[in-house]
Short mmCIF file of C-alpha atoms in Angstrom, two decimals:
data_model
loop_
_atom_site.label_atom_id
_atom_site.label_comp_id
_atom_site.label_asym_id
_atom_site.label_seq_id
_atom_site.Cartn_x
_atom_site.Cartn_y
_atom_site.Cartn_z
CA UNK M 3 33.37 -33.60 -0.34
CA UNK M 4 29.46 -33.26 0.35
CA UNK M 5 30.19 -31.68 3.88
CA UNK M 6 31.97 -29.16 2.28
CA UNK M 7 28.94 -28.39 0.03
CA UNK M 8 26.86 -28.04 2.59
CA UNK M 9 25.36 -24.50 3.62
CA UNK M 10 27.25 -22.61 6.72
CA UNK M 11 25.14 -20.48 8.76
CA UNK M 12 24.48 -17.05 6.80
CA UNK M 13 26.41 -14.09 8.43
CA UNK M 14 24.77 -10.97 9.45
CA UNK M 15 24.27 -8.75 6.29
CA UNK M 16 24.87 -5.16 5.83
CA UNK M 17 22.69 -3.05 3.33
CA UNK M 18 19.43 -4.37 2.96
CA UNK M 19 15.78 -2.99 3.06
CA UNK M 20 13.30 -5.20 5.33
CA UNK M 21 9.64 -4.40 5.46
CA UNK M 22 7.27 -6.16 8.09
CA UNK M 23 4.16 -7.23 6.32
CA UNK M 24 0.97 -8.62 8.29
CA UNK M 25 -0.80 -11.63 6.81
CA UNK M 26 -1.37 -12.86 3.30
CA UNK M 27 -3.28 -8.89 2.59
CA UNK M 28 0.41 -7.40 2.73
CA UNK M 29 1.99 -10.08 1.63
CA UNK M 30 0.20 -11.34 -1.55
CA UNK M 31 -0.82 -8.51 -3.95
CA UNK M 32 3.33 -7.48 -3.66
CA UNK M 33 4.82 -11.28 -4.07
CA UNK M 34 2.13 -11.56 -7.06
CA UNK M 35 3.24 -8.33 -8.50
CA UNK M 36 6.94 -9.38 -7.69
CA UNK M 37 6.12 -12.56 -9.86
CA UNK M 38 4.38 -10.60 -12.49
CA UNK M 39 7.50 -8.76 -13.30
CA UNK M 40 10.22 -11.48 -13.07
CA UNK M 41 12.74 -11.93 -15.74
CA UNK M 42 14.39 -14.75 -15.40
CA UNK M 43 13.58 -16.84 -12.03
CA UNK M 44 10.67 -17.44 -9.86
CA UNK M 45 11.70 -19.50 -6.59
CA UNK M 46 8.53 -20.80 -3.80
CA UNK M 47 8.85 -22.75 -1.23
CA UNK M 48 5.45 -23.67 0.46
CA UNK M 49 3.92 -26.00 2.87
CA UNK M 50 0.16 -25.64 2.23
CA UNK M 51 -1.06 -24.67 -1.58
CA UNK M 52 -4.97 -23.89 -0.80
CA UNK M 53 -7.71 -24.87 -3.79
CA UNK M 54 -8.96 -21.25 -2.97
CA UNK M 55 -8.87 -17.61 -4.73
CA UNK M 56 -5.17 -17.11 -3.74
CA UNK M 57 -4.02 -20.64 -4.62
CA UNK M 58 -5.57 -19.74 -8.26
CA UNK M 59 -3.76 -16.25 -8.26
CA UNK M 60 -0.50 -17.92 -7.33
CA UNK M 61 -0.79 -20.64 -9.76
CA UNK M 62 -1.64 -18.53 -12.57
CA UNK M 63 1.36 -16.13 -12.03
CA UNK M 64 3.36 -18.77 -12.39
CA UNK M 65 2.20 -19.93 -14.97
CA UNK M 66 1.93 -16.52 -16.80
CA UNK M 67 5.72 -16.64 -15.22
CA UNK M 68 6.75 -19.38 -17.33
CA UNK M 69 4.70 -18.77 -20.31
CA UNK M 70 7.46 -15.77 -20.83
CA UNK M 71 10.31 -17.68 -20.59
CA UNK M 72 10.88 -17.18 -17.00
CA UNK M 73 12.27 -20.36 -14.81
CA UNK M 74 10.01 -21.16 -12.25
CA UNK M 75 10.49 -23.94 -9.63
CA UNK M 76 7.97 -24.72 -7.05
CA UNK M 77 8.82 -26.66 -3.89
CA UNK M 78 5.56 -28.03 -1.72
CA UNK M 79 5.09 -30.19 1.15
CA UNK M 80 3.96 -34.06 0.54
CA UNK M 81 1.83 -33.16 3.43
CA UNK M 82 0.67 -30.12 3.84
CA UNK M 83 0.55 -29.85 0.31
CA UNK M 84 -1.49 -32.66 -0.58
CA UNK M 85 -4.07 -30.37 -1.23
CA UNK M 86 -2.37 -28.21 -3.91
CA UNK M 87 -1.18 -31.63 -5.61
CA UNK M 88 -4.22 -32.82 -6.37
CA UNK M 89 -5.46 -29.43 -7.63
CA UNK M 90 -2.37 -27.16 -9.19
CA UNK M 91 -0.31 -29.55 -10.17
CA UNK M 92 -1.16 -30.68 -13.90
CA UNK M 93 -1.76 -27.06 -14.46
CA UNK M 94 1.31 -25.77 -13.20
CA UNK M 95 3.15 -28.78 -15.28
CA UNK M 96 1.48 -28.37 -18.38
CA UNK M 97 2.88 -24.72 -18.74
CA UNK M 98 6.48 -25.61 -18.04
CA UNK M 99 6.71 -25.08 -14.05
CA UNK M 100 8.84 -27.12 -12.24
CA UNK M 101 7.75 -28.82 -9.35
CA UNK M 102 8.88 -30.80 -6.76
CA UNK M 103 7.16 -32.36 -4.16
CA UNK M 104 9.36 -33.19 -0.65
CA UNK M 105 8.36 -36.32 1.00
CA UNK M 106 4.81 -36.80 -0.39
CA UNK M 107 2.51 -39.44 1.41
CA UNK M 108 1.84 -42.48 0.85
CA UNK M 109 -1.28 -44.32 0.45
CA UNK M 110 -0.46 -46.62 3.35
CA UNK M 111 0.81 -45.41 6.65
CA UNK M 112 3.94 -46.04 7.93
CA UNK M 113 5.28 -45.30 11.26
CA UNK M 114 8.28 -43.64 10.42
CA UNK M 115 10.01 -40.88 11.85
CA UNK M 116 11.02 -39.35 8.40
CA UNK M 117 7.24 -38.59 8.17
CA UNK M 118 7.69 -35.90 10.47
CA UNK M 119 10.61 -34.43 8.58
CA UNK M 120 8.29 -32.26 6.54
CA UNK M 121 8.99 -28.89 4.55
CA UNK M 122 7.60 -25.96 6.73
CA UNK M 123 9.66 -23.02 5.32
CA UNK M 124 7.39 -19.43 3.21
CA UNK M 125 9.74 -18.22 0.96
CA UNK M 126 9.18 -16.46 -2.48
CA UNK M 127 12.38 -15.63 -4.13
CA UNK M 128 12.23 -13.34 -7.86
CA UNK M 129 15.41 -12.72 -9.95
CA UNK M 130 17.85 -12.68 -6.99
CA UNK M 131 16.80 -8.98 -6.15
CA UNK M 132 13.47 -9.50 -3.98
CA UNK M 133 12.71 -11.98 -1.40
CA UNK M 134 10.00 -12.86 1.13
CA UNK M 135 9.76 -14.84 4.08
CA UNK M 136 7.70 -15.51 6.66
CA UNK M 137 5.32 -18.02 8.41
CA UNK M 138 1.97 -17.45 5.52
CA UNK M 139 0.93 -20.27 3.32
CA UNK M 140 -0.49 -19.94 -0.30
CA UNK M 141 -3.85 -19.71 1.33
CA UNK M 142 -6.33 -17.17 2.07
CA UNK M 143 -6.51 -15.81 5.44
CA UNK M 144 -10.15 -15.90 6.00
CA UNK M 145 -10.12 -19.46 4.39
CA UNK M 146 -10.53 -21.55 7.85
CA UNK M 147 -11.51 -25.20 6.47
CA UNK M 148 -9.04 -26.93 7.83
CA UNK M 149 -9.83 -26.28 10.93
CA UNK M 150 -13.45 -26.58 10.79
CA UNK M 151 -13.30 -29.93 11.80
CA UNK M 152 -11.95 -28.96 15.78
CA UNK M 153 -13.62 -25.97 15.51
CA UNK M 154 -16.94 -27.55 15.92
CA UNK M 155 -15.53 -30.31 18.59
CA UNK M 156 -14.08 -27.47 21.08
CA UNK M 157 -18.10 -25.85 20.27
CA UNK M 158 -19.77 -28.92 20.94
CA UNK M 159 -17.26 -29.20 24.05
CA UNK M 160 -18.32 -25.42 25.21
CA UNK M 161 -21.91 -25.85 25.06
CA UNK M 162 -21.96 -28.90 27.23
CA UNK M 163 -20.60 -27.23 30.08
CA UNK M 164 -22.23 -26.15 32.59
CA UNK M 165 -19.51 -24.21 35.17
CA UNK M 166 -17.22 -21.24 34.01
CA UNK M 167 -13.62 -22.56 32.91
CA UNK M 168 -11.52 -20.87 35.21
CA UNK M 169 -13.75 -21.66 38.13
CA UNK M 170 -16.92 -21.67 39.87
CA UNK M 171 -17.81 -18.44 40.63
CA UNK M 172 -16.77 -14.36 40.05
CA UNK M 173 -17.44 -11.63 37.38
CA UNK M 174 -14.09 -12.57 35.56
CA UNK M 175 -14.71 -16.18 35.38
CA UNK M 176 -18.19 -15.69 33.52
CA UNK M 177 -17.04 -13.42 31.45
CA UNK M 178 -14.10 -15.61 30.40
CA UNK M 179 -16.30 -18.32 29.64
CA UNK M 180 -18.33 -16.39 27.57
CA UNK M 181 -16.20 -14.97 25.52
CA UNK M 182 -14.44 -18.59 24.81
CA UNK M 183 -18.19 -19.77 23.63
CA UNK M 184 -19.03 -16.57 21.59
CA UNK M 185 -15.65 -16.69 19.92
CA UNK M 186 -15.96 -20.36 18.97
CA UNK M 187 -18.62 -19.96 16.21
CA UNK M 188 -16.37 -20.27 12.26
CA UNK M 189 -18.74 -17.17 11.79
CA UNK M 190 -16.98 -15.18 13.85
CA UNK M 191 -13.29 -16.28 12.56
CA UNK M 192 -11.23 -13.41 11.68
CA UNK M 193 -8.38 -13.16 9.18
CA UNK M 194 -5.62 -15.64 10.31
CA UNK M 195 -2.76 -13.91 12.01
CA UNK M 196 0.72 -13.97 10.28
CA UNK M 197 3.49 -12.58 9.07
CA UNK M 198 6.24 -12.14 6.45
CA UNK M 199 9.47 -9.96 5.89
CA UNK M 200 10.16 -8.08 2.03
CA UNK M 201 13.76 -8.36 1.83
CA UNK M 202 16.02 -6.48 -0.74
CA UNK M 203 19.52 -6.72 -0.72
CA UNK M 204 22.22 -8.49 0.09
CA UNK M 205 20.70 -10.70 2.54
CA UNK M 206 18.96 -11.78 -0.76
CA UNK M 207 21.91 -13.65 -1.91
CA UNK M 208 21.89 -16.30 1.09
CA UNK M 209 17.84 -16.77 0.72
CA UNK M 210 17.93 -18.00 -3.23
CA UNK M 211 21.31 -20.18 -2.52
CA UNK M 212 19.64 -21.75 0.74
CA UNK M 213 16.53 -22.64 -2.16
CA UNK M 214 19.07 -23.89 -4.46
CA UNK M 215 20.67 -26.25 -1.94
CA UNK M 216 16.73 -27.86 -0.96
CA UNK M 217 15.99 -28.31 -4.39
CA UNK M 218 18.73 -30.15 -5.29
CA UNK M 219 18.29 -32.33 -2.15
CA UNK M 220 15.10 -33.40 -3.44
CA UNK M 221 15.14 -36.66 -5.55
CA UNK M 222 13.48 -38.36 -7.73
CA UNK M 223 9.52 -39.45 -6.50
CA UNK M 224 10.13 -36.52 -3.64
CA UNK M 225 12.64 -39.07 -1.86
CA UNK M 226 15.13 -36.96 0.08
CA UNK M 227 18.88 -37.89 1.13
CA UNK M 228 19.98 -37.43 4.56
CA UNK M 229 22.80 -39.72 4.07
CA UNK M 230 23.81 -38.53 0.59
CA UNK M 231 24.27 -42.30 0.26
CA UNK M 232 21.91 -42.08 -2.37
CA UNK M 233 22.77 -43.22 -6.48
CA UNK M 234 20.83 -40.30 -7.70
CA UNK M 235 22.59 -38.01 -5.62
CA UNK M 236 26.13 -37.67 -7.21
CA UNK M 237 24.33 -36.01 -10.14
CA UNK M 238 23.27 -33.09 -7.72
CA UNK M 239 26.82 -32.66 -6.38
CA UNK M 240 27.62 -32.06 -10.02
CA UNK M 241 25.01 -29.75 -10.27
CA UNK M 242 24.98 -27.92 -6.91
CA UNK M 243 28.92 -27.32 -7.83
CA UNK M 244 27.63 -25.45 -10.82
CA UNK M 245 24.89 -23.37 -9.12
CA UNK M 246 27.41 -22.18 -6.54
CA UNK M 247 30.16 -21.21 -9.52
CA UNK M 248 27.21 -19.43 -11.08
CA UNK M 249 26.29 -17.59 -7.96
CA UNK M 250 30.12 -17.16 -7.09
CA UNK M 251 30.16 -15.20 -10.54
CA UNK M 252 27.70 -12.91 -10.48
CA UNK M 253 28.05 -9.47 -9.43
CA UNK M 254 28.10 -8.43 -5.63
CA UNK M 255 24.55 -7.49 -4.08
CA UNK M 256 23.70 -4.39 -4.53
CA UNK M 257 23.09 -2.66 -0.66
CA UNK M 258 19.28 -1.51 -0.71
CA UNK M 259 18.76 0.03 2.33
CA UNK M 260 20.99 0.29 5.73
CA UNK M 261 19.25 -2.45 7.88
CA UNK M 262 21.46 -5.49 8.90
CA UNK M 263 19.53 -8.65 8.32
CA UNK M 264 20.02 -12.66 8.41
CA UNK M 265 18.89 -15.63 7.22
CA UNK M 266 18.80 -18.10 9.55
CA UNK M 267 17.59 -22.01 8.88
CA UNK M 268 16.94 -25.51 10.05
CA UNK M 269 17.73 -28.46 8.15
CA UNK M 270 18.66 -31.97 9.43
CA UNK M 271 22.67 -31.20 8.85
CA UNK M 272 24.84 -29.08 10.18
CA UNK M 273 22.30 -26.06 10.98
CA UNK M 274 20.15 -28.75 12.76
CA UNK M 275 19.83 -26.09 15.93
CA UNK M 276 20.52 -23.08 14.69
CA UNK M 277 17.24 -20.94 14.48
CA UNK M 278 16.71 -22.80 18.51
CA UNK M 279 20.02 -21.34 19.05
CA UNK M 280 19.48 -17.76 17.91
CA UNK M 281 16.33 -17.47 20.81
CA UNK M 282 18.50 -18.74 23.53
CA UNK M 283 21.17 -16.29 22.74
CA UNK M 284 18.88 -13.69 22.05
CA UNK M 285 16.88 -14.03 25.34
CA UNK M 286 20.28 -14.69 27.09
CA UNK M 287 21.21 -11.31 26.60
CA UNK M 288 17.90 -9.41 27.08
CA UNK M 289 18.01 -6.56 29.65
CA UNK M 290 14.17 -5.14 29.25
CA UNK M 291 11.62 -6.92 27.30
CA UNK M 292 10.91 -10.44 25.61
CA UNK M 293 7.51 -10.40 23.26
CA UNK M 294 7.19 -13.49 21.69
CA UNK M 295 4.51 -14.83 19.75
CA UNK M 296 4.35 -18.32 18.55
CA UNK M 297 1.19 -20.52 17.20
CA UNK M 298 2.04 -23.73 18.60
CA UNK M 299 4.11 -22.89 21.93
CA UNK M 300 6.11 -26.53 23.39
CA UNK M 301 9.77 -25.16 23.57
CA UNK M 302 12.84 -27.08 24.93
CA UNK M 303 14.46 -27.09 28.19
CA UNK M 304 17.07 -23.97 27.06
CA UNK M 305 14.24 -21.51 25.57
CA UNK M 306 12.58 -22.14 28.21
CA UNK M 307 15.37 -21.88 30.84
CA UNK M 308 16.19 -18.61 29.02
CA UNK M 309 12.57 -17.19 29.64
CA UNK M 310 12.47 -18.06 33.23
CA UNK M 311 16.41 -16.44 33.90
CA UNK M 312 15.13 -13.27 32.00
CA UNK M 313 12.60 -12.86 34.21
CA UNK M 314 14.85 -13.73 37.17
CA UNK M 315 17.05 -10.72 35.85
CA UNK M 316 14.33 -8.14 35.96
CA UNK M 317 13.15 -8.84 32.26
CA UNK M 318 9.88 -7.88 31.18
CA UNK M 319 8.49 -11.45 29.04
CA UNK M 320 5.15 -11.56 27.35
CA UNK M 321 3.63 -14.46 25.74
CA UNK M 322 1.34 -14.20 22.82
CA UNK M 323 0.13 -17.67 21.97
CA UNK M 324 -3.08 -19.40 20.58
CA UNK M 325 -6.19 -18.77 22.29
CA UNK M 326 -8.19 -21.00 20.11
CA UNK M 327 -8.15 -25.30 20.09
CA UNK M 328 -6.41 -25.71 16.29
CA UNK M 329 -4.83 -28.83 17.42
CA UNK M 330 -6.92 -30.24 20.72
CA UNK M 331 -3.19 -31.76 21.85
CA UNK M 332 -1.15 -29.36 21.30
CA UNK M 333 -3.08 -26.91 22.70
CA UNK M 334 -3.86 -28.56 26.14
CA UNK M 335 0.01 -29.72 26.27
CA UNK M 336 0.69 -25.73 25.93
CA UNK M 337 -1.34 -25.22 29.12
CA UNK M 338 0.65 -27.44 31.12
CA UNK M 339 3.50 -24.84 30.98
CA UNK M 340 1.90 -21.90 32.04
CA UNK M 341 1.98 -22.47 35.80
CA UNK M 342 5.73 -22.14 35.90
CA UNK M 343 5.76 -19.46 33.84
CA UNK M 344 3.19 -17.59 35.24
CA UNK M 345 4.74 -18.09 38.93
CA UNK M 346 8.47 -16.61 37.47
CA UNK M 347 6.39 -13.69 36.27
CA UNK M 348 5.76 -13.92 32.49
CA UNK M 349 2.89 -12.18 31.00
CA UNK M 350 0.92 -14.92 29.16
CA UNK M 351 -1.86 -13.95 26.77
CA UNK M 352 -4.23 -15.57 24.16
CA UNK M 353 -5.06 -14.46 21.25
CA UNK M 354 -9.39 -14.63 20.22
CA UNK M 355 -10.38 -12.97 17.51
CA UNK M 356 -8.93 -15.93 14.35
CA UNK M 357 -6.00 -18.62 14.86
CA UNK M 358 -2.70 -16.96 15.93
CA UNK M 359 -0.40 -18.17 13.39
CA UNK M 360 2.49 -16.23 13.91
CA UNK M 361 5.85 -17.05 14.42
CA UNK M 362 7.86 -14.30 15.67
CA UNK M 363 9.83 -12.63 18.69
CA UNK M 364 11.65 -8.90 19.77
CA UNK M 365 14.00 -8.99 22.44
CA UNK M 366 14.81 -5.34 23.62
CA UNK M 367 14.99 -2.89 20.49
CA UNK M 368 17.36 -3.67 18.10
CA UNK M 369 16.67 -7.73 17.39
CA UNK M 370 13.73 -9.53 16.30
CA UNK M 371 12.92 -12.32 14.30
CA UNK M 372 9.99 -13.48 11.56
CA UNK M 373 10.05 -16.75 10.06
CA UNK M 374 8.21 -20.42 9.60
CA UNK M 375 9.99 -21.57 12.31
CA UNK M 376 7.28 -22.43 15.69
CA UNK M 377 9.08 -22.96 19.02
CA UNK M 378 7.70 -26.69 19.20
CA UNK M 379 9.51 -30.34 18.79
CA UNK M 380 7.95 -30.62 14.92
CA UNK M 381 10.10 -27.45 14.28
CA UNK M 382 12.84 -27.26 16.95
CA UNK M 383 13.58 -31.52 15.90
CA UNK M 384 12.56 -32.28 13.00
CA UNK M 385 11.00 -29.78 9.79
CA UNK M 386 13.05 -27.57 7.22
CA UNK M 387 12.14 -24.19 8.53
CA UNK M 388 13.44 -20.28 7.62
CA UNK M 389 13.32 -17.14 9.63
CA UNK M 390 14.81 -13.78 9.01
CA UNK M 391 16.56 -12.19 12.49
CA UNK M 392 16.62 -8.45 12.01
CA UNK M 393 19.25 -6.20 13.69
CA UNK M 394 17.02 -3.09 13.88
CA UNK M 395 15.65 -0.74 16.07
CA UNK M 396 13.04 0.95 13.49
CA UNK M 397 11.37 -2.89 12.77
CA UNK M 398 11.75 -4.22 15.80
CA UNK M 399 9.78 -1.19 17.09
CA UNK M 400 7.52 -2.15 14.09
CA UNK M 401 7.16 -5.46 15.24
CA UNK M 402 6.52 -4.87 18.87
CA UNK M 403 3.86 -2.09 18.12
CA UNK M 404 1.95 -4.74 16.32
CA UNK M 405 2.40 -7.51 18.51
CA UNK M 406 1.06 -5.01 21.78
CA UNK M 407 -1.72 -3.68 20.06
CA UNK M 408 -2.75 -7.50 19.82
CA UNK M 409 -2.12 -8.06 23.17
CA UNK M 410 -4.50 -5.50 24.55
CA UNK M 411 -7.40 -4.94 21.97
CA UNK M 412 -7.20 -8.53 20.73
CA UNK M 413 -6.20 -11.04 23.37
CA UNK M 414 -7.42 -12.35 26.96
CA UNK M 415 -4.37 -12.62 30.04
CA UNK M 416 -4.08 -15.74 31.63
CA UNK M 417 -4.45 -14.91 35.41
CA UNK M 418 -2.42 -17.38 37.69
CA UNK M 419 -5.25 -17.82 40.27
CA UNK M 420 -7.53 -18.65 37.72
CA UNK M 421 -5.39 -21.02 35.56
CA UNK M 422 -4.78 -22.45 38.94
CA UNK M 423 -8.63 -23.66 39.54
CA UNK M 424 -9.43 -25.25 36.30
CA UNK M 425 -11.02 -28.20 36.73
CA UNK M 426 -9.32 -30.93 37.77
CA UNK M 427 -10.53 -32.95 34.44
CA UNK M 428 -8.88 -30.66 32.14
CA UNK M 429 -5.90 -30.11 34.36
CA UNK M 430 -4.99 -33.79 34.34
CA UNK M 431 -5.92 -34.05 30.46
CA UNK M 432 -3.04 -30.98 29.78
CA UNK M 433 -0.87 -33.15 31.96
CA UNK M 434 -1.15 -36.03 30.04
CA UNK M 435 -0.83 -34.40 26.70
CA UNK M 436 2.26 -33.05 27.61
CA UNK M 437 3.79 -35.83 28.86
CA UNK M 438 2.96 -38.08 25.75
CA UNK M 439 4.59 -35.35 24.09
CA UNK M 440 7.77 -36.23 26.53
CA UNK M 441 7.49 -39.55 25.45
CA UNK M 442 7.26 -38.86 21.98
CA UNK M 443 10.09 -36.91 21.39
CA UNK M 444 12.19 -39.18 24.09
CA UNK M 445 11.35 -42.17 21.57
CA UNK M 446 12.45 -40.12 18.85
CA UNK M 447 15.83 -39.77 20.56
CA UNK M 448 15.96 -36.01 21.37
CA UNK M 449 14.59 -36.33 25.48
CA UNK M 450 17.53 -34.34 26.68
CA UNK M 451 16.45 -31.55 24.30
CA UNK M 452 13.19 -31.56 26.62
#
């Protein structure tokens, strides 16, 4: 009964309007405004709610929201989210939002895998006509506390060194190294670099039901079912039956535009590989160019495989990925892929100016994707995540003009030679990160996904 209940992969949608939107100053003033004039239903979907100036703006839009009458529902992280729980929360309760909170923490650690099954999808839904989604918090893009912390480690780190990074000697090497230093300071940080999707349309349709299926999923003290063994559970069959009756009655989507569009997600059911999926096949059948941009950069064995036999094929692959140390681990267990990837061929670069945060790809010029979804285990294994794929040549041109003009006014190429002579202390520490990551994800039961 439940498995029939459970969301099928959203088809490709005819009709819709999609509009690319770079980081939160595209993004917010038009999902505020979009909240501003709901009617009847407010849906978000969030893994970090910042105490900051946009936090505020977002939390008093929906309360304004529900101060009208309008039903709002708020979905946040137990992690990532911690921070707009402790702030938001009363606030948003005392004026009739309702919240739920997926998996919060504990006050005691536990070493549990479930802890890494967080809530990483972007999504702001309004009256089932307007949609957006994307890989931006509800935090300001020039807000950079939470990674002030390794910010001034990887400083501290710079300033004691005393030889270039990507070797001893040559005009390229020094200036590398100085513009890793110089970049390092928070002063410096730029706006963090994102993106989201407007959608109108059809396409709509599959977004709110997809938030309708996660919110009913959620019990009671943010405890989730992924057995539907659950007591509280048969209630939300009964009322997930409803919510698809109701959507089953309402008038057909309106077309909006002429741009085929689709949702595509990642839960821990049936769709537990599908946005992984959608990049293999995508790369698969590229015959010119691969851009693909990606924050936090550890894909399995078939992207990868998929990257190396486009380039094998003729294929023209670039690489934007982070160029700052967000994560110290992650970022040195990155590095430990380049070599192969820079021997087939592929084009890495790093972006400098702020942390990269994007998650997003175009494959020749009619398919590209924008979403929450990073090409990592945390996403590929284990997180909720949401990304639009877009069958069209004007965005996808869109997309790629944005990405290049990042790649050369914005970003540093990783020469071979040079990643070659690092020295040997930080090529053995990338090593090892990457190989505890091996371990990791083999003791989590997915090693033949890596």
């Amino acid at each position: 009964m439940v498995l029939n209940l459970l969301p099928a992969a959203a088809p490709e949608r005819e009709g819709n309007a999609v509009e690319l939107l770079v980081g939160g100053e595209q993004l917010f003033p038009r999902a505020l405004d979009a909240i501003e004039q709901a009617r009847h239903a407010v849906r978000i979907e969030t893994y970090i709610f910042a105490n900051d100036s946009i936090g505020q703006a977002f939390c008093e839009a929906m309360c304004r929201a529900a101060a009208r009458g309008v039903e709002v529902r708020l979905v946040l992280d137990g992690f990532g989210g911690q921070e707009g729980v402790r702030t938001w929360l009363p606030a948003l309760q005392q004026h009739g939002v309702h919240v739920r909170v997926f998996r919060p923490e504990g006050v005691l650690f536990k070493l549990n895998p479930k802890r890494l099954r967080r809530m990483h999808r972007k999504i702001i839904a309004v009256d089932h006509d307007i949609a957006f989604v994307g890989g931006i918090n509800l935090i300001d893009d020039w807000n950079h506390e939470g990674e002030r912390d390794e910010l001034l480690k990887a400083t501290e780190r710079a300033r004691r060194k005393r030889e270039p990074i990507w070797g001893a000697s040559g005009g390229m090497r020094e200036q590398a190294m100085t513009v890793n230093t110089d970049l390092l300071d928070q002063q410096s940080l730029g706006p963090r670099y994102d993106f989201a999707v407007q959608l109108k349309g059809p396409v709509v349709q599959d977004v709110w039901h997809n938030m309708e299926w996660l919110w009913l999923q959620i019990g009671p003290g943010g405890r989730v079912t992924d057995t539907f063994s659950s007591a509280w559970w048969k209630e939300r069959v009964e009322q997930l039956q409803e919510a698809m009756a109701r959507q089953r009655a309402m008038p057909k989507p309106k077309r909006a535009g002429k741009v085929k569009a689709q949702l595509a997600v990642r839960d821990n059911f049936r769709l537990r590989r599908r946005i992984e999926r959608a990049y293999v096949q995508a790369i698969g059948n590229a015959q010119r160019t691969v851009i693909l941009s990606n924050a936090y950069f550890l894909p399995g064995r078939k992207i990868r495989k998929a990257l190396l036999a486009a380039r094998a094929r003729g294929v023209h692959v670039q690489l934007l990925l982070q160029g700052r140390v967000e994560y110290r681990f992650q970022h040195y267990a990155t590095q430990s892929l380049y070599s192969s990837l820079l021997s087939a061929g592929v084009d890495i670069y790093e972006y400098l100016p702020s942390f990269l945060h994007a998650k997003v790809a175009v494959v020749d010029s009619n398919w590209a994707t924008v979403g929450s979804s990073n090409l990592d285990p945390l996403s590929c294994l284990f997180a909720r995540e949401a990304n639009v794929i877009v069958y069209n040549r004007e965005f996808a041109s869109a997309l790629r003009e944005e990405l290049q003009k990042s790649i050369q006014k914005d970003s540093r190429e990783i020469q071979a030679h040079e990643h070659a002579q690092r020295p040997l202390k930080e090529r053995v520490f990338s090593w090892l990160c990457y190989k505890l990551m091996l371990l990791a994800v083999f003791l989590g039961g997915f090693g033949s996904r890596y």
